[in-house]
Amino acid sequence: MAHDEKCPLCNSDGGRLLVASDWWRIVLAGDADHPAFTRVVWNAHVAEMSDLDELRRRELFDVVVRVESVQRAALAPDKINLASLGNQVPHLHWHVIPRWRDDRHFPDAVWGVARGGENARATARSAAVRARLDAYVGALQRAFDVTAPPAVEGR
Amino acid sequence: MAHDEKCPLCNSDGGRLLVASDWWRIVLAGDADHPAFTRVVWNAHVAEMSDLDELRRRELFDVVVRVESVQRAALAPDKINLASLGNQVPHLHWHVIPRWRDDRHFPDAVWGVARGGENARATARSAAVRARLDAYVGALQRAFDVTAPPAVEGR
């Protein structure tokens, strides 16, 4: 499997590991403003979707859409954001981010400028999402037939 | 077909129309800093990938990856960015953006803060991409078997 010893996604899970497979993994990004911000990371060190053959690419994107579906069912967000950027870490990974009209960055991308330093509604929103995080993680793991959290969080 | 009379992507192409099909269309965003910024827009007014059935979703995402492949072949960017956000316009559309290390926003997302007001390298980069834009558009249209530009640009 392609591996780059200097790549952070080759040397760590890149977040709290929720679901692991031979080809990809699902991690929680640990973003304070967006607690359910989830990433689907391809395990091998490749840069682009078009570097995968059709079968693997479909498998990965199907996983992304399943995460989206679980977020919609478990969290009822106003919108889902999907993105594969990789400018900082050119190792294929998808951001799957549930968004709310009152979150810290809406309607901008989460990579844009946050709205104000003190924003009571955004703080309340992130707290509300955090309160449902265990339920979301449980629903996600059930959707992928993971009956218990992975025993090993490190990599 | 689902239609929202207040939606800009229901009422216009959303850019310069390059390829049109019954289900989706490919448009050039017309971004000065990122001249080859391309969008794949689903024609019907739906918000999320998971609103499409599996067949249509695969068709749409295959189009996105084909655009990515044409960008890589025609423009040799340093990275491709893919994103479906829709916070401002919740009508399903994909951003397919070729990125270069010396472009205006790298390594941030294009929705982040631009690097400096005067940036000679970024200006030179966007000019270089613009110089290859006709070749890129031609390659894209050939990839989708469009032999001539669409006759009608309005919608």
mmCIF file of C-alpha atoms in Angstrom:
data_model
loop_
_atom_site.group_PDB
_atom_site.id
_atom_site.type_symbol
_atom_site.label_atom_id
_atom_site.label_comp_id
_atom_site.label_asym_id
_atom_site.label_seq_id
_atom_site.Cartn_x
_atom_site.Cartn_y
_atom_site.Cartn_z
ATOM 1 C CA MET A 1 0.000 0.000 0.000
ATOM 2 C CA ALA A 2 1.352 3.427 -0.965
ATOM 3 C CA HIS A 3 2.774 5.162 2.098
ATOM 4 C CA ASP A 4 4.514 8.513 2.614
ATOM 5 C CA GLU A 5 6.500 8.658 5.825
ATOM 6 C CA LYS A 6 6.078 12.433 6.060
ATOM 7 C CA CYS A 7 2.282 12.373 5.569
ATOM 8 C CA PRO A 8 0.164 12.932 8.701
ATOM 9 C CA LEU A 9 -2.641 10.758 7.308
ATOM 10 C CA CYS A 10 -0.171 7.916 6.705
ATOM 11 C CA ASN A 11 1.134 8.210 10.257
ATOM 12 C CA SER A 12 -2.046 8.763 12.259
ATOM 13 C CA ASP A 13 -5.766 8.176 11.945
ATOM 14 C CA GLY A 14 -6.334 11.911 11.536
ATOM 15 C CA GLY A 15 -9.008 12.043 14.230
ATOM 16 C CA ARG A 16 -10.980 9.793 16.556
ATOM 17 C CA LEU A 17 -11.367 6.471 14.752
ATOM 18 C CA LEU A 18 -15.032 5.475 14.410
ATOM 19 C CA VAL A 19 -15.077 2.870 11.640
ATOM 20 C CA ALA A 20 -12.107 1.088 10.088
ATOM 21 C CA SER A 21 -11.860 -1.049 6.960
ATOM 22 C CA ASP A 22 -8.952 -2.377 4.925
ATOM 23 C CA TRP A 23 -9.354 0.422 2.397
ATOM 24 C CA TRP A 24 -10.714 3.442 4.257
ATOM 25 C CA ARG A 25 -11.548 4.723 7.708
ATOM 26 C CA ILE A 26 -14.042 7.135 9.233
ATOM 27 C CA VAL A 27 -12.811 9.575 11.855
ATOM 28 C CA LEU A 28 -14.285 12.412 13.859
ATOM 29 C CA ALA A 29 -12.337 15.580 13.116
ATOM 30 C CA GLY A 30 -12.632 17.018 16.645
ATOM 31 C CA ASP A 31 -13.642 20.496 15.464
ATOM 32 C CA ALA A 32 -14.941 22.621 18.358
ATOM 33 C CA ASP A 33 -17.278 24.711 16.198
ATOM 34 C CA HIS A 34 -18.496 21.696 14.216
ATOM 35 C CA PRO A 35 -18.475 18.711 16.581
ATOM 36 C CA ALA A 36 -19.931 16.220 14.066
ATOM 37 C CA PHE A 37 -17.413 17.167 11.355
ATOM 38 C CA THR A 38 -16.445 13.727 10.043
ATOM 39 C CA ARG A 39 -13.753 12.597 7.635
ATOM 40 C CA VAL A 40 -13.575 9.557 5.397
ATOM 41 C CA VAL A 41 -9.897 8.843 4.764
ATOM 42 C CA TRP A 42 -8.548 6.514 2.086
ATOM 43 C CA ASN A 43 -5.899 4.390 3.779
ATOM 44 C CA ALA A 44 -3.334 4.346 0.955
ATOM 45 C CA HIS A 45 -1.400 7.490 0.102
ATOM 46 C CA VAL A 46 -3.023 8.650 -3.143
ATOM 47 C CA ALA A 47 -3.939 12.242 -3.943
ATOM 48 C CA GLU A 48 -7.035 12.302 -6.133
ATOM 49 C CA MET A 49 -10.299 10.450 -6.690
ATOM 50 C CA SER A 50 -9.227 9.830 -10.285
ATOM 51 C CA ASP A 51 -6.177 7.947 -8.960
ATOM 52 C CA LEU A 52 -8.530 5.172 -7.802
ATOM 53 C CA ASP A 53 -9.992 2.598 -10.144
ATOM 54 C CA GLU A 54 -13.735 2.821 -10.688
ATOM 55 C CA LEU A 55 -14.621 0.086 -8.203
ATOM 56 C CA ARG A 56 -12.620 1.601 -5.350
ATOM 57 C CA ARG A 57 -13.734 5.109 -6.149
ATOM 58 C CA ARG A 58 -17.372 4.055 -6.006
ATOM 59 C CA GLU A 59 -16.778 2.225 -2.749
ATOM 60 C CA LEU A 60 -15.214 5.321 -1.195
ATOM 61 C CA PHE A 61 -17.875 7.695 -2.450
ATOM 62 C CA ASP A 62 -20.641 5.330 -1.343
ATOM 63 C CA VAL A 63 -19.151 5.489 2.154
ATOM 64 C CA VAL A 64 -19.189 9.298 1.996
ATOM 65 C CA VAL A 65 -22.863 9.297 1.031
ATOM 66 C CA ARG A 66 -23.699 6.797 3.769
ATOM 67 C CA VAL A 67 -22.077 9.116 6.309
ATOM 68 C CA GLU A 68 -24.135 11.970 4.870
ATOM 69 C CA SER A 69 -27.305 9.878 5.232
ATOM 70 C CA VAL A 70 -26.527 9.029 8.856
ATOM 71 C CA GLN A 71 -25.858 12.706 9.621
ATOM 72 C CA ARG A 72 -29.182 13.694 8.104
ATOM 73 C CA ALA A 73 -31.071 11.007 10.035
ATOM 74 C CA ALA A 74 -29.283 11.464 13.364
ATOM 75 C CA LEU A 75 -28.723 15.231 13.416
ATOM 76 C CA ALA A 76 -31.234 16.795 10.989
ATOM 77 C CA PRO A 77 -28.830 19.517 9.806
ATOM 78 C CA ASP A 78 -29.912 22.318 7.469
ATOM 79 C CA LYS A 79 -27.312 21.286 4.878
ATOM 80 C CA ILE A 80 -24.508 18.811 4.276
ATOM 81 C CA ASN A 81 -21.123 19.923 2.972
ATOM 82 C CA LEU A 82 -18.943 17.414 1.123
ATOM 83 C CA ALA A 83 -15.390 18.221 0.091
ATOM 84 C CA SER A 84 -12.156 16.584 -0.994
ATOM 85 C CA LEU A 85 -9.515 19.308 -0.986
ATOM 86 C CA GLY A 86 -6.136 18.017 0.196
ATOM 87 C CA ASN A 87 -4.190 21.204 -0.420
ATOM 88 C CA GLN A 88 -2.510 20.952 2.967
ATOM 89 C CA VAL A 89 -2.381 17.145 3.127
ATOM 90 C CA PRO A 90 -2.475 15.625 -0.374
ATOM 91 C CA HIS A 91 -3.714 12.254 0.871
ATOM 92 C CA LEU A 92 -7.242 11.470 -0.321
ATOM 93 C CA HIS A 93 -9.827 12.275 2.339
ATOM 94 C CA TRP A 94 -13.398 13.547 2.360
ATOM 95 C CA HIS A 95 -14.870 16.098 4.695
ATOM 96 C CA VAL A 96 -18.525 15.368 5.555
ATOM 97 C CA ILE A 97 -19.861 18.298 7.544
ATOM 98 C CA PRO A 98 -23.412 18.819 8.810
ATOM 99 C CA ARG A 99 -24.240 22.514 8.710
ATOM 100 C CA TRP A 100 -26.807 24.684 10.459
ATOM 101 C CA ARG A 101 -27.936 28.202 9.617
ATOM 102 C CA ASP A 102 -26.782 29.323 13.052
ATOM 103 C CA ASP A 103 -23.394 27.601 13.078
ATOM 104 C CA ARG A 104 -20.139 29.551 13.354
ATOM 105 C CA HIS A 105 -19.468 29.867 9.599
ATOM 106 C CA PHE A 106 -22.831 29.596 7.848
ATOM 107 C CA PRO A 107 -23.466 30.354 5.001
ATOM 108 C CA ASP A 108 -19.738 30.353 4.289
ATOM 109 C CA ALA A 109 -17.635 27.220 3.994
ATOM 110 C CA VAL A 110 -16.135 26.137 7.323
ATOM 111 C CA TRP A 111 -12.762 27.148 5.874
ATOM 112 C CA GLY A 112 -13.945 30.741 5.596
ATOM 113 C CA VAL A 113 -13.857 33.450 8.222
ATOM 114 C CA ALA A 114 -15.814 32.719 11.415
ATOM 115 C CA ARG A 115 -18.675 35.069 12.203
ATOM 116 C CA GLY A 116 -17.615 37.255 15.118
ATOM 117 C CA GLY A 117 -15.642 36.255 18.191
ATOM 118 C CA GLU A 118 -18.571 35.986 20.604
ATOM 119 C CA ASN A 119 -21.607 34.489 18.994
ATOM 120 C CA ALA A 120 -24.091 33.070 21.489
ATOM 121 C CA ARG A 121 -26.191 31.304 18.860
ATOM 122 C CA ALA A 122 -23.178 29.581 17.324
ATOM 123 C CA THR A 123 -21.961 28.528 20.767
ATOM 124 C CA ALA A 124 -25.402 27.135 21.572
ATOM 125 C CA ARG A 125 -25.483 25.307 18.236
ATOM 126 C CA SER A 126 -22.143 23.593 18.766
ATOM 127 C CA ALA A 127 -23.233 22.617 22.297
ATOM 128 C CA ALA A 128 -26.476 21.163 20.933
ATOM 129 C CA VAL A 129 -24.582 19.111 18.356
ATOM 130 C CA ARG A 130 -22.102 17.962 20.999
ATOM 131 C CA ALA A 131 -25.011 16.764 23.124
ATOM 132 C CA ARG A 132 -26.094 14.488 20.274
ATOM 133 C CA LEU A 133 -22.631 13.316 19.329
ATOM 134 C CA ASP A 134 -22.783 9.931 21.064
ATOM 135 C CA ALA A 135 -26.109 9.210 19.390
ATOM 136 C CA TYR A 136 -24.630 10.193 16.021
ATOM 137 C CA VAL A 137 -21.516 8.065 16.506
ATOM 138 C CA GLY A 138 -23.667 5.114 17.585
ATOM 139 C CA ALA A 139 -25.893 5.468 14.528
ATOM 140 C CA LEU A 140 -22.841 5.722 12.273
ATOM 141 C CA GLN A 141 -21.242 2.610 13.728
ATOM 142 C CA ARG A 142 -24.501 0.667 13.422
ATOM 143 C CA ALA A 143 -24.797 1.787 9.789
ATOM 144 C CA PHE A 144 -21.391 0.263 9.145
ATOM 145 C CA ASP A 145 -21.994 -2.823 11.316
ATOM 146 C CA VAL A 146 -19.482 -1.825 13.932
ATOM 147 C CA THR A 147 -20.885 -3.222 17.174
ATOM 148 C CA ALA A 148 -18.319 -1.627 19.468
ATOM 149 C CA PRO A 149 -15.841 1.243 19.182
ATOM 150 C CA PRO A 150 -12.488 0.162 17.764
ATOM 151 C CA ALA A 151 -10.252 -1.084 20.573
ATOM 152 C CA VAL A 152 -7.186 0.790 19.353
ATOM 153 C CA GLU A 153 -7.403 4.536 18.744
ATOM 154 C CA GLY A 154 -3.756 5.059 17.836
ATOM 155 C CA ARG A 155 -2.215 3.915 14.608
ATOM 156 C CA MET B 1 -38.589 18.092 -12.614
ATOM 157 C CA ALA B 2 -38.317 19.810 -9.224
ATOM 158 C CA HIS B 3 -38.022 23.564 -9.702
ATOM 159 C CA ASP B 4 -37.777 26.487 -7.277
ATOM 160 C CA GLU B 5 -38.690 29.794 -8.859
ATOM 161 C CA LYS B 6 -36.467 31.712 -6.422
ATOM 162 C CA CYS B 7 -33.399 29.518 -6.994
ATOM 163 C CA PRO B 8 -30.626 31.037 -9.143
ATOM 164 C CA LEU B 9 -29.598 27.587 -10.404
ATOM 165 C CA CYS B 10 -33.182 26.872 -11.464
ATOM 166 C CA ASN B 11 -33.357 30.166 -13.327
ATOM 167 C CA SER B 12 -29.950 30.374 -14.978
ATOM 168 C CA ASP B 13 -27.118 28.066 -16.024
ATOM 169 C CA GLY B 14 -24.942 29.408 -13.218
ATOM 170 C CA GLY B 15 -22.001 30.128 -15.511
ATOM 171 C CA ARG B 16 -20.889 29.703 -19.115
ATOM 172 C CA LEU B 17 -22.543 26.530 -20.362
ATOM 173 C CA LEU B 18 -19.980 24.022 -21.677
ATOM 174 C CA VAL B 19 -21.806 20.684 -21.688
ATOM 175 C CA ALA B 20 -25.532 20.078 -21.270
ATOM 176 C CA SER B 21 -27.451 16.867 -20.665
ATOM 177 C CA ASP B 22 -31.022 16.119 -19.609
ATOM 178 C CA TRP B 23 -29.914 15.562 -16.012
ATOM 179 C CA TRP B 24 -26.916 17.789 -15.407
ATOM 180 C CA ARG B 25 -24.816 20.516 -16.979
ATOM 181 C CA ILE B 26 -21.201 21.658 -16.829
ATOM 182 C CA VAL B 27 -20.499 25.381 -16.559
ATOM 183 C CA LEU B 28 -17.443 27.568 -16.200
ATOM 184 C CA ALA B 29 -17.753 29.592 -12.998
ATOM 185 C CA GLY B 30 -16.041 32.712 -14.376
ATOM 186 C CA ASP B 31 -13.768 33.159 -11.339
ATOM 187 C CA ALA B 32 -11.010 35.708 -12.047
ATOM 188 C CA ASP B 33 -8.511 34.117 -9.648
ATOM 189 C CA HIS B 34 -9.361 30.569 -10.752
ATOM 190 C CA PRO B 35 -10.267 30.761 -14.449
ATOM 191 C CA ALA B 36 -10.775 26.987 -14.879
ATOM 192 C CA PHE B 37 -13.093 26.742 -11.837
ATOM 193 C CA THR B 38 -15.836 24.488 -13.206
ATOM 194 C CA ARG B 39 -19.209 23.478 -11.817
ATOM 195 C CA VAL B 40 -21.305 20.394 -12.453
ATOM 196 C CA VAL B 41 -24.899 21.320 -11.705
ATOM 197 C CA TRP B 42 -27.767 18.873 -11.284
ATOM 198 C CA ASN B 43 -30.663 20.232 -13.338
ATOM 199 C CA ALA B 44 -33.480 19.439 -10.909
ATOM 200 C CA HIS B 45 -33.818 21.359 -7.661
ATOM 201 C CA VAL B 46 -32.616 18.866 -5.048
ATOM 202 C CA ALA B 47 -30.302 19.708 -2.165
ATOM 203 C CA GLU B 48 -28.139 16.701 -1.368
ATOM 204 C CA MET B 49 -26.375 13.782 -3.053
ATOM 205 C CA SER B 50 -28.390 11.420 -0.856
ATOM 206 C CA ASP B 51 -31.579 12.849 -2.401
ATOM 207 C CA LEU B 52 -30.649 11.133 -5.668
ATOM 208 C CA ASP B 53 -31.151 7.434 -6.274
ATOM 209 C CA GLU B 54 -27.982 5.386 -6.589
ATOM 210 C CA LEU B 55 -27.974 5.325 -10.387
ATOM 211 C CA ARG B 56 -28.321 9.094 -10.773
ATOM 212 C CA ARG B 57 -25.876 9.800 -7.974
ATOM 213 C CA ARG B 58 -23.248 7.629 -9.643
ATOM 214 C CA GLU B 59 -23.894 9.283 -12.969
ATOM 215 C CA LEU B 60 -23.406 12.736 -11.444
ATOM 216 C CA PHE B 61 -20.291 11.799 -9.523
ATOM 217 C CA ASP B 62 -18.814 10.043 -12.568
ATOM 218 C CA VAL B 63 -19.237 13.336 -14.442
ATOM 219 C CA VAL B 64 -17.425 15.163 -11.630
ATOM 220 C CA VAL B 65 -14.511 12.723 -11.825
ATOM 221 C CA ARG B 66 -14.385 12.996 -15.605
ATOM 222 C CA VAL B 67 -14.099 16.777 -15.272
ATOM 223 C CA GLU B 68 -11.305 16.240 -12.745
ATOM 224 C CA SER B 69 -9.524 13.910 -15.188
ATOM 225 C CA VAL B 70 -9.782 16.426 -18.027
ATOM 226 C CA GLN B 71 -8.424 19.179 -15.764
ATOM 227 C CA ARG B 72 -5.464 17.014 -14.798
ATOM 228 C CA ALA B 73 -4.710 16.113 -18.417
ATOM 229 C CA ALA B 74 -5.254 19.583 -19.908
ATOM 230 C CA LEU B 75 -3.925 21.811 -17.125
ATOM 231 C CA ALA B 76 -1.593 19.696 -14.952
ATOM 232 C CA PRO B 77 -2.606 21.387 -11.684
ATOM 233 C CA ASP B 78 -0.882 20.651 -8.390
ATOM 234 C CA LYS B 79 -4.162 19.495 -6.816
ATOM 235 C CA ILE B 80 -7.854 19.143 -7.553
ATOM 236 C CA ASN B 81 -10.503 20.397 -5.137
ATOM 237 C CA LEU B 82 -13.966 18.827 -5.210
ATOM 238 C CA ALA B 83 -16.819 20.205 -3.155
ATOM 239 C CA SER B 84 -20.592 20.127 -2.876
ATOM 240 C CA LEU B 85 -21.545 22.789 -0.347
ATOM 241 C CA GLY B 86 -24.767 24.576 -1.285
ATOM 242 C CA ASN B 87 -25.038 26.712 1.832
ATOM 243 C CA GLN B 88 -25.823 29.785 -0.229
ATOM 244 C CA VAL B 89 -27.697 28.002 -3.020
ATOM 245 C CA PRO B 90 -29.130 24.676 -1.793
ATOM 246 C CA HIS B 91 -29.419 23.247 -5.307
ATOM 247 C CA LEU B 92 -27.073 20.316 -5.866
ATOM 248 C CA HIS B 93 -23.877 21.398 -7.645
ATOM 249 C CA TRP B 94 -20.247 20.357 -7.545
ATOM 250 C CA HIS B 95 -17.249 22.646 -7.603
ATOM 251 C CA VAL B 96 -14.302 21.147 -9.520
ATOM 252 C CA ILE B 97 -11.320 23.434 -9.055
ATOM 253 C CA PRO B 98 -7.777 22.912 -10.324
ATOM 254 C CA ARG B 99 -5.338 24.348 -7.805
ATOM 255 C CA TRP B 100 -1.728 25.472 -7.985
ATOM 256 C CA ARG B 101 0.715 26.141 -5.189
ATOM 257 C CA ASP B 102 1.056 29.730 -6.391
ATOM 258 C CA ASP B 103 -2.641 30.482 -6.875
ATOM 259 C CA ARG B 104 -4.419 33.229 -4.943
ATOM 260 C CA HIS B 105 -5.678 31.036 -2.080
ATOM 261 C CA PHE B 106 -3.333 28.053 -1.834
ATOM 262 C CA PRO B 107 -3.085 26.090 0.440
ATOM 263 C CA ASP B 108 -6.422 27.347 1.745
ATOM 264 C CA ALA B 109 -9.753 26.542 0.174
ATOM 265 C CA VAL B 110 -10.797 29.073 -2.468
ATOM 266 C CA TRP B 111 -13.511 30.162 -0.023
ATOM 267 C CA GLY B 112 -10.836 31.241 2.451
ATOM 268 C CA VAL B 113 -9.008 34.540 2.660
ATOM 269 C CA ALA B 114 -6.992 35.519 -0.408
ATOM 270 C CA ARG B 115 -3.258 35.903 0.089
ATOM 271 C CA GLY B 116 -2.465 39.604 -0.089
ATOM 272 C CA GLY B 117 -3.948 42.216 -2.384
ATOM 273 C CA GLU B 118 -1.059 42.429 -4.820
ATOM 274 C CA ASN B 119 0.467 39.066 -5.506
ATOM 275 C CA ALA B 120 2.453 38.937 -8.723
ATOM 276 C CA ARG B 121 2.807 35.160 -8.725
ATOM 277 C CA ALA B 122 -0.924 34.607 -8.244
ATOM 278 C CA THR B 123 -1.678 37.118 -11.003
ATOM 279 C CA ALA B 124 0.760 35.328 -13.301
ATOM 280 C CA ARG B 125 -0.804 31.971 -12.407
ATOM 281 C CA SER B 126 -4.333 33.050 -13.226
ATOM 282 C CA ALA B 127 -3.077 34.553 -16.505
ATOM 283 C CA ALA B 128 -1.321 31.287 -17.368
ATOM 284 C CA VAL B 129 -4.497 29.301 -16.707
ATOM 285 C CA ARG B 130 -6.540 31.769 -18.728
ATOM 286 C CA ALA B 131 -4.164 31.297 -21.638
ATOM 287 C CA ARG B 132 -4.962 27.578 -21.628
ATOM 288 C CA LEU B 133 -8.681 27.946 -21.047
ATOM 289 C CA ASP B 134 -9.756 27.372 -24.653
ATOM 290 C CA ALA B 135 -7.667 24.204 -24.792
ATOM 291 C CA TYR B 136 -9.209 23.017 -21.522
ATOM 292 C CA VAL B 137 -12.764 23.755 -22.662
ATOM 293 C CA GLY B 138 -12.097 21.985 -25.952
ATOM 294 C CA ALA B 139 -10.734 18.920 -24.166
ATOM 295 C CA LEU B 140 -13.712 18.903 -21.825
ATOM 296 C CA GLN B 141 -16.219 19.105 -24.646
ATOM 297 C CA ARG B 142 -14.439 16.346 -26.560
ATOM 298 C CA ALA B 143 -14.479 14.184 -23.404
ATOM 299 C CA PHE B 144 -18.248 14.546 -23.307
ATOM 300 C CA ASP B 145 -18.693 14.223 -27.082
ATOM 301 C CA VAL B 146 -19.756 17.805 -27.570
ATOM 302 C CA THR B 147 -18.469 18.734 -31.002
ATOM 303 C CA ALA B 148 -19.356 22.415 -30.847
ATOM 304 C CA PRO B 149 -20.130 24.887 -28.055
ATOM 305 C CA PRO B 150 -23.825 24.926 -27.099
ATOM 306 C CA ALA B 151 -25.705 27.324 -29.358
ATOM 307 C CA VAL B 152 -27.702 28.879 -26.539
ATOM 308 C CA GLU B 153 -25.871 30.302 -23.544
ATOM 309 C CA GLY B 154 -28.928 31.671 -21.749
ATOM 310 C CA ARG B 155 -31.512 29.544 -20.013
#
